[in-house]
XYZ file of C-alpha atoms in Angstrom:
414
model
C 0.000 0.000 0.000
C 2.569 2.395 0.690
C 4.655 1.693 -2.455
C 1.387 2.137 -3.991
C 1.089 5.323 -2.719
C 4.652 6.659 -3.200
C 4.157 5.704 -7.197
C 1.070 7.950 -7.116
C 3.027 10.841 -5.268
C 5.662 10.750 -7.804
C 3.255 10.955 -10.851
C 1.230 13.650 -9.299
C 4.457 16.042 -8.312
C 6.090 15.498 -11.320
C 3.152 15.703 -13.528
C 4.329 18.836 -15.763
C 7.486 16.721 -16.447
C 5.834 13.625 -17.567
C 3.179 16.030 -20.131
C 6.727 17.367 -21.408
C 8.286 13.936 -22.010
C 5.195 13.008 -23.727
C 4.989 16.068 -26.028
C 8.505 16.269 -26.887
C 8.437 12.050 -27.751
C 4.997 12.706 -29.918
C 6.722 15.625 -32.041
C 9.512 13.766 -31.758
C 7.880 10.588 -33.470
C 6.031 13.263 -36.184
C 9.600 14.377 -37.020
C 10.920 10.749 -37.507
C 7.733 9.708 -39.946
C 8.522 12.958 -41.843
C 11.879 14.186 -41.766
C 14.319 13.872 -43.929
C 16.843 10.391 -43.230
C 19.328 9.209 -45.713
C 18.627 5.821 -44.960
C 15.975 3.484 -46.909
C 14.319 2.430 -43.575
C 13.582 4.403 -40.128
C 12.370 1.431 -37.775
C 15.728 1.696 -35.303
C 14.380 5.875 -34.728
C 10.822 4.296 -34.097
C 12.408 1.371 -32.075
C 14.099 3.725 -29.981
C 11.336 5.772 -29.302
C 9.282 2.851 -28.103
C 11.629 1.719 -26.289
C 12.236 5.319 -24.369
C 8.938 5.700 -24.191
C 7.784 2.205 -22.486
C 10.957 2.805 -20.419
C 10.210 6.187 -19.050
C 6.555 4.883 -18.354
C 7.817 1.631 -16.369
C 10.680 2.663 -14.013
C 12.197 6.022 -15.664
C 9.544 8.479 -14.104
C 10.599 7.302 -10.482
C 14.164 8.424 -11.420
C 13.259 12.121 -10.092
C 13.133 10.788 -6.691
C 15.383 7.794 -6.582
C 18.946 6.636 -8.037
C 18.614 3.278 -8.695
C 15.611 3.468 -11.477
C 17.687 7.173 -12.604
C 20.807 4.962 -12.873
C 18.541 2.414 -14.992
C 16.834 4.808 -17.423
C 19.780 7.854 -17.952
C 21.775 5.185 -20.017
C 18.790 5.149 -22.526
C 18.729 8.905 -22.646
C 22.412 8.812 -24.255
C 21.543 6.154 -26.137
C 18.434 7.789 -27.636
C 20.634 11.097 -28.191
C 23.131 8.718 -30.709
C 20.357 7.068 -32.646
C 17.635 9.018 -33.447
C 19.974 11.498 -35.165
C 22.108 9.011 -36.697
C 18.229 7.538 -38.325
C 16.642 11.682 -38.786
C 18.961 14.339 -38.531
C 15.792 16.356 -37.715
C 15.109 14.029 -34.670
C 18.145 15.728 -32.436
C 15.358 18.344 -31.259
C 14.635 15.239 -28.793
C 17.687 16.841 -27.099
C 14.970 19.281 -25.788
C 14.030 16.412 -23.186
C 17.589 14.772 -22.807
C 18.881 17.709 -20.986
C 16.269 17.849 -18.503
C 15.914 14.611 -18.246
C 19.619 14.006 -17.294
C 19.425 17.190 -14.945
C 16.314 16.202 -12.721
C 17.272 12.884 -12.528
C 20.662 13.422 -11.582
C 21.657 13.495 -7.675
C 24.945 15.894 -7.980
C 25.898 18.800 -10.185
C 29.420 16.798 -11.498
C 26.769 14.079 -12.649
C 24.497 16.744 -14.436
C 27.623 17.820 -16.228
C 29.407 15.020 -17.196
C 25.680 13.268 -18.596
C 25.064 16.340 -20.472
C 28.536 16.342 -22.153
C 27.522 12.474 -22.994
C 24.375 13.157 -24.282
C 26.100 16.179 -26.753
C 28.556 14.005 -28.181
C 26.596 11.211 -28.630
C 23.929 13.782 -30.374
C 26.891 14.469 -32.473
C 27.827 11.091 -33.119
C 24.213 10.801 -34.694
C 24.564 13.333 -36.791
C 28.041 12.673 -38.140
C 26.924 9.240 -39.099
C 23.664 10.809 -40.874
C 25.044 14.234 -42.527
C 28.701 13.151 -43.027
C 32.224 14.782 -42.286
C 30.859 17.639 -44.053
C 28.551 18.659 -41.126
C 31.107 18.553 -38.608
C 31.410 22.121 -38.041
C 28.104 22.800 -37.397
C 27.449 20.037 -35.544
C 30.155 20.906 -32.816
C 28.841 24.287 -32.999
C 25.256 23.400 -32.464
C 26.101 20.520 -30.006
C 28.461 22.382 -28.085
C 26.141 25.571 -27.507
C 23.537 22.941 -26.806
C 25.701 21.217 -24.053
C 27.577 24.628 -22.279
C 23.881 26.341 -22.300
C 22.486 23.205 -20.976
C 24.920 23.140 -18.517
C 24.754 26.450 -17.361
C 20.762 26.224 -17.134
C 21.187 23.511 -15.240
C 24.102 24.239 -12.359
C 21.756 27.655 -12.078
C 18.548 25.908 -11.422
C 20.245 23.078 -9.375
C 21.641 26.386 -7.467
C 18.099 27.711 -6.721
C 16.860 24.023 -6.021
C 19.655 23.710 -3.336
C 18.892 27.084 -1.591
C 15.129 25.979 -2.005
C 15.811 22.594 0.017
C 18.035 24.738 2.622
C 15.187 26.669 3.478
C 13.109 24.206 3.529
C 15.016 22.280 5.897
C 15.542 25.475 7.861
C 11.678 25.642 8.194
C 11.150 22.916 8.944
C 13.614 23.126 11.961
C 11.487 26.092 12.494
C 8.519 25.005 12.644
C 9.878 21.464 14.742
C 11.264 24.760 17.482
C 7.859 26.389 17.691
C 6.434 23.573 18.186
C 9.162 22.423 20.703
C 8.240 25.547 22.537
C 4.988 25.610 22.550
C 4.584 22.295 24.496
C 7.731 23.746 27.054
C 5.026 27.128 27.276
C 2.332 24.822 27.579
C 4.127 22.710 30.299
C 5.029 25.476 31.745
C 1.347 27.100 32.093
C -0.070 23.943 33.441
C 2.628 24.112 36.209
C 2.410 27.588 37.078
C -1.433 27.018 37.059
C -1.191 24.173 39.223
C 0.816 26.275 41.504
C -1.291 29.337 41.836
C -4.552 26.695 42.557
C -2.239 25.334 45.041
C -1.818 28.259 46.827
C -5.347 29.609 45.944
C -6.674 26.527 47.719
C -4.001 26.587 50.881
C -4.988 30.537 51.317
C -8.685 29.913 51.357
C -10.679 26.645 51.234
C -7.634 25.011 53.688
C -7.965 27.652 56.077
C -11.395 27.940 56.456
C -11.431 23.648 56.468
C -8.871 24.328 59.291
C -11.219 26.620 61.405
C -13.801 24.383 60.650
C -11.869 21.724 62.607
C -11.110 23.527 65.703
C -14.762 24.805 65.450
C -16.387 21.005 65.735
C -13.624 20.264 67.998
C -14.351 22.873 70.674
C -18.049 22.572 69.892
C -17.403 18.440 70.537
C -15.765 19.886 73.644
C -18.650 22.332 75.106
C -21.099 19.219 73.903
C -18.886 17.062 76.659
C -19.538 19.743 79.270
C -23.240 20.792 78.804
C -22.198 24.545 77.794
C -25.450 24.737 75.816
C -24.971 28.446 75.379
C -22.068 28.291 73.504
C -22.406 25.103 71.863
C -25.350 27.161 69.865
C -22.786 30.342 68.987
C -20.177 27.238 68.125
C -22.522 26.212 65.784
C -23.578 28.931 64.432
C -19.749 29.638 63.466
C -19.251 26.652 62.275
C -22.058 27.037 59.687
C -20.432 30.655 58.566
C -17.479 29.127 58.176
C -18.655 25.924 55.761
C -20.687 28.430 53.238
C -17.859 30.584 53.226
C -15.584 27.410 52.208
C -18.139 26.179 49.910
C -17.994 29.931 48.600
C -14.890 29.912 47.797
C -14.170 27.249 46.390
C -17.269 28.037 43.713
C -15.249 31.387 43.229
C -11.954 29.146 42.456
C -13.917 26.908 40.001
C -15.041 30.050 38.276
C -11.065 31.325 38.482
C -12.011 34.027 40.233
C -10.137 36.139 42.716
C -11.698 34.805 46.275
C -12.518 37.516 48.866
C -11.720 40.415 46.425
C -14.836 40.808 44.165
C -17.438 42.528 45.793
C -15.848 44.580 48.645
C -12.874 46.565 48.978
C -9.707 45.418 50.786
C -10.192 47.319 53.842
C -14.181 45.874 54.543
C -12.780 42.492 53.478
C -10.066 42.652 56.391
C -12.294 44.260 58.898
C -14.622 41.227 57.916
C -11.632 38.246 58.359
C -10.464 40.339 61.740
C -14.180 40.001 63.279
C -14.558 36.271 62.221
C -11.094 35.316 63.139
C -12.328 36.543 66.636
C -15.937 34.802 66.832
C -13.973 31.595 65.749
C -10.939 31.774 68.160
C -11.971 33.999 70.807
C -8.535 35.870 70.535
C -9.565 39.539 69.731
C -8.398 41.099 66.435
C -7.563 44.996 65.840
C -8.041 46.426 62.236
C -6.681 49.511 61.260
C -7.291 49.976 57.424
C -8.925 51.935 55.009
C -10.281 52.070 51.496
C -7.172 52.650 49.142
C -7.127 52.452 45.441
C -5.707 49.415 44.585
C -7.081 46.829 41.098
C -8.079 44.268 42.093
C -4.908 41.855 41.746
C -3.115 43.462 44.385
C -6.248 43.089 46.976
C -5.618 39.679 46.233
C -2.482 39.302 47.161
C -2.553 41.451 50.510
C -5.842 39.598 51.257
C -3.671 36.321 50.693
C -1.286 37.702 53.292
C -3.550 38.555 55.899
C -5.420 34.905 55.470
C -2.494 32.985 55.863
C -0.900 35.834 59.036
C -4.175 34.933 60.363
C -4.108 31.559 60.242
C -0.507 30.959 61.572
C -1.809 32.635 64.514
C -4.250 30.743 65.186
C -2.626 27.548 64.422
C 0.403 28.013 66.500
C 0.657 31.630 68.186
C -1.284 31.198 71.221
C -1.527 34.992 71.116
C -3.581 37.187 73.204
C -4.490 39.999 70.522
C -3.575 40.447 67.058
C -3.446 43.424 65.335
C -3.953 44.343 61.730
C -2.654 47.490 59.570
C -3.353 48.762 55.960
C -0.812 51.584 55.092
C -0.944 53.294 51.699
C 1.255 55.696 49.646
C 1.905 56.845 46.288
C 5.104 54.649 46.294
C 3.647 51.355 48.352
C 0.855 49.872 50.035
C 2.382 47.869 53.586
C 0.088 45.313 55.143
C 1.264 44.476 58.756
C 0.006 42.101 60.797
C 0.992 41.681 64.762
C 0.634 39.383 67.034
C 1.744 39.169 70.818
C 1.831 35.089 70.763
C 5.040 33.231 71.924
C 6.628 33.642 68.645
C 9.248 31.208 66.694
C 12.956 31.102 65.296
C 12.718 32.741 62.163
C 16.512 31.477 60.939
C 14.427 27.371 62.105
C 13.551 25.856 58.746
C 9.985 25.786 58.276
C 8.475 22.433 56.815
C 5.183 23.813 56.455
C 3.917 26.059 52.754
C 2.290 28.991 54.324
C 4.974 31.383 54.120
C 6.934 30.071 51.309
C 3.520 30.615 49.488
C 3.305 34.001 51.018
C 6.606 34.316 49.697
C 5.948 33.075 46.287
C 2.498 34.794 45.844
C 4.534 38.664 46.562
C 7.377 38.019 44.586
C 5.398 37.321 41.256
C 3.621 40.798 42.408
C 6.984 42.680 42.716
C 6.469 42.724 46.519
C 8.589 42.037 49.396
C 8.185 40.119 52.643
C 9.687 40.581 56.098
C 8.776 38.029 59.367
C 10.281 39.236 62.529
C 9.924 37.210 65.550
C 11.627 35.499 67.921
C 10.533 33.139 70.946
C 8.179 34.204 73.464
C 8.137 38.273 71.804
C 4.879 37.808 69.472
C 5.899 37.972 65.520
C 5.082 40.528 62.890
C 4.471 39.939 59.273
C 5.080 42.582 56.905
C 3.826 42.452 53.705
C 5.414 45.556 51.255
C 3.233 46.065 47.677
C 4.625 48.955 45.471
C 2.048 50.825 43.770
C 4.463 52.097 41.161
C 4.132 51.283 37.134
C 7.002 50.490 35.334
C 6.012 54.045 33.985
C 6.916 55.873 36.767
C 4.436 57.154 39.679
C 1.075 56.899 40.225
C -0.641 60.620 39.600
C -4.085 60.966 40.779
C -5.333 61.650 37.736
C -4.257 58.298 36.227
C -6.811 56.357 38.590
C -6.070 52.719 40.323
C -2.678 51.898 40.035
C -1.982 48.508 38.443
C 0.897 45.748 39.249
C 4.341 46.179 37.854
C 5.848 44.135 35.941
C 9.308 43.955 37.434
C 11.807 41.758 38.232
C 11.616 39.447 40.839
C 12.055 40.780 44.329
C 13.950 39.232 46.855
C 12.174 38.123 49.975
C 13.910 39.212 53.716
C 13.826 37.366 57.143
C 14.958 39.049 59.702
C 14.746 38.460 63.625
């Protein structure tokens, strides 16, 4: 099936060849019947036709695409150039087709040459035997014009057909590299999209699953001791704290930005300080207002506040926390305090809150500092410019967006 196919490649590619072959071999045959031959019978011309002709139509048309049937059907060619013009001077004009012939099939230049040289003499061989000595002149004039233009025709177009083949080649490698890189883009999406869910989900769905744990466990807890009273506020968090999870994680299905869609910053912080308190009892201190920040950047200082929040009330202990919103032409600083027993900042820390937190400012051009130290609290402090890559923000020029800057490294200090 395939060599099937390859046969009906060849014939379709090289179609305006073969109509050429067969137009030059029909006039060719017209010329024979009618030209002028100084011999009493013409059947070697007509034999040699046929024989071309059946020749070309069994193997010889595959020799533009491989050597071995070339190799096969080029000695023909030479032999055709000799005969017919030895039967019908006339007949040489099959020369037309010889040249090409011998060029298209042939794999190197030095081969192109050295066939068309063969097929002029042996064109002049034909016609020496047919006119006589007396037409030797002209027929190394007309045979050598015949083989130096030939040859000159054909080291141009084999010239051009090189380059052609280059830049094909070179496209193609081209085309293979775009390709390359789209997948390593691709790949690379997927990953950083994987990523940013990853965090998405640790910032808000884990969280409020985490609160949602200590909730039923304390509730479990006042259930043990018959605090009735507070087993119904329990409960009541507990159910704010579920639709809010369910919430967001709608909001992440619909790649949204949790938290930041509806309500500015400062109401959303105000809003995460006063649950944070009804779910851990540990009162929590905003100090922020409405600044104009898009909406990106909410995100990400909401982000920071979330996961502040929940270290605190995973591992703190603290008494009172405190939350800050500062904002300026140059930066927007989120702080958040706590007065909990604190940690080892230089410790290694096996957990991905702050390497998120990390992470998440850094791909917003922001910094972040954690002081603490055992048993003095620890303060997160989350720095956001609110400069374009422009220059600074006028007030006419509305919200400041992200820049898109280079990323920032992010301090620890104690």
């Amino acid at each position: 099936m395939d060599t099937v196919t390859e046969r009906e490649d060849t014939w379709v590619r090289n179609r305006w060849l073969h109509a050429f072959f067969a137009a030059t071999m029909s006039l060719t045959a017209v010329i024979a019947v009618f030209g002028w031959s100084p011999w009493s019978t013409r059947w070697p011309a007509f034999a040699m036709i046929v024989v071309l002709v059946v020749a070309y139509a069994a193997y010889g048309h595959r020799g533009y695409d491989s050597h071995r049937p070339a190799a096969a059907f080029l000695p023909l060619v030479v032999l055709a150039a000799a005969v017919l013009p030895a039967v019908t001077p006339s007949t040489a004009f099959v020369q037309c087709i010889l040249f090409p012939l011998v060029w298209c099939q042939s794999q190197r230049i030095r081969t192109g040459v050295v066939l068309s040289v063969a097929v002029g003499v042996a064109s002049g061989i034909g016609l020496q035997v047919s006119g006589g000595p007396d037409e030797i002149v002209s027929t190394l004039l007309i045979e050598g014009i015949s083989v130096v233009g030939a040859s000159a025709m054909g080291v141009w177009i084999s010239s051009i057909a090189g380059l052609s083949e280059s830049r094909r080649a070179l496209l193609d490698e081209l085309r293979a590299t775009q390709t390359s890189l789209a997948e390593a883009n691709r790949a690379a999406g997927i990953a950083s999209e994987r990523e940013r869910l990853a965090r998405e989900i640790h910032d808000t769905v884990a969280q409020n699953l985490a609160g949602i744990v200590m909730l039923t466990e304390r509730a479990r807890r006042d259930l043990a001791d018959d605090h009735s009273d507070a087993l119904e506020e329990r409960l009541t968090v507990l159910e704010e704290s579920a639709r809010a999870a369910l919430e967001e994680s709608r909001v992440l299905v619909a790649a949204g930005a949790a938290g930041a869609s509806h309500d500015s910053l400062a109401g959303v912080l105000h809003r995460l300080g006063e649950r944070h308190t009804r779910e851990t009892g540990t009162p929590v201190t905003i100090e922020a207002a409405d600044c104009p920040l898009d909406r990106d950047a909410q995100v990400v200082l909401l982000r920071v506040a979330q996961e502040a929040l929940a270290n605190v009330r995973a591992h703190a202990n603290a008494a009172s926390v405190g939350v800050a919103l500062h904002h300026a032409p140059e930066q927007t600083v989120l702080r958040i305090q706590d007065d909990g027993v604190g940690f080892a900042t230089a410790a290694r820390s096996v957990g991905r809150g702050l390497a998120g937190l990390r992470e998440r400012l850094a791909l917003a051009g922001g910094t972040c500092v954690v002081t603490s130290a055992p048993g003095d609290g620890t303060t997160v402090t989350a720095t956001l410019p609110t400069v374009t890559t422009a220059g600074p923000v006028l007030p006419h020029q509305g919200t400041p967006s992200l820049p898109a800057v280079a990323r920032p490294v992010a301090e620890v200090t104690r």
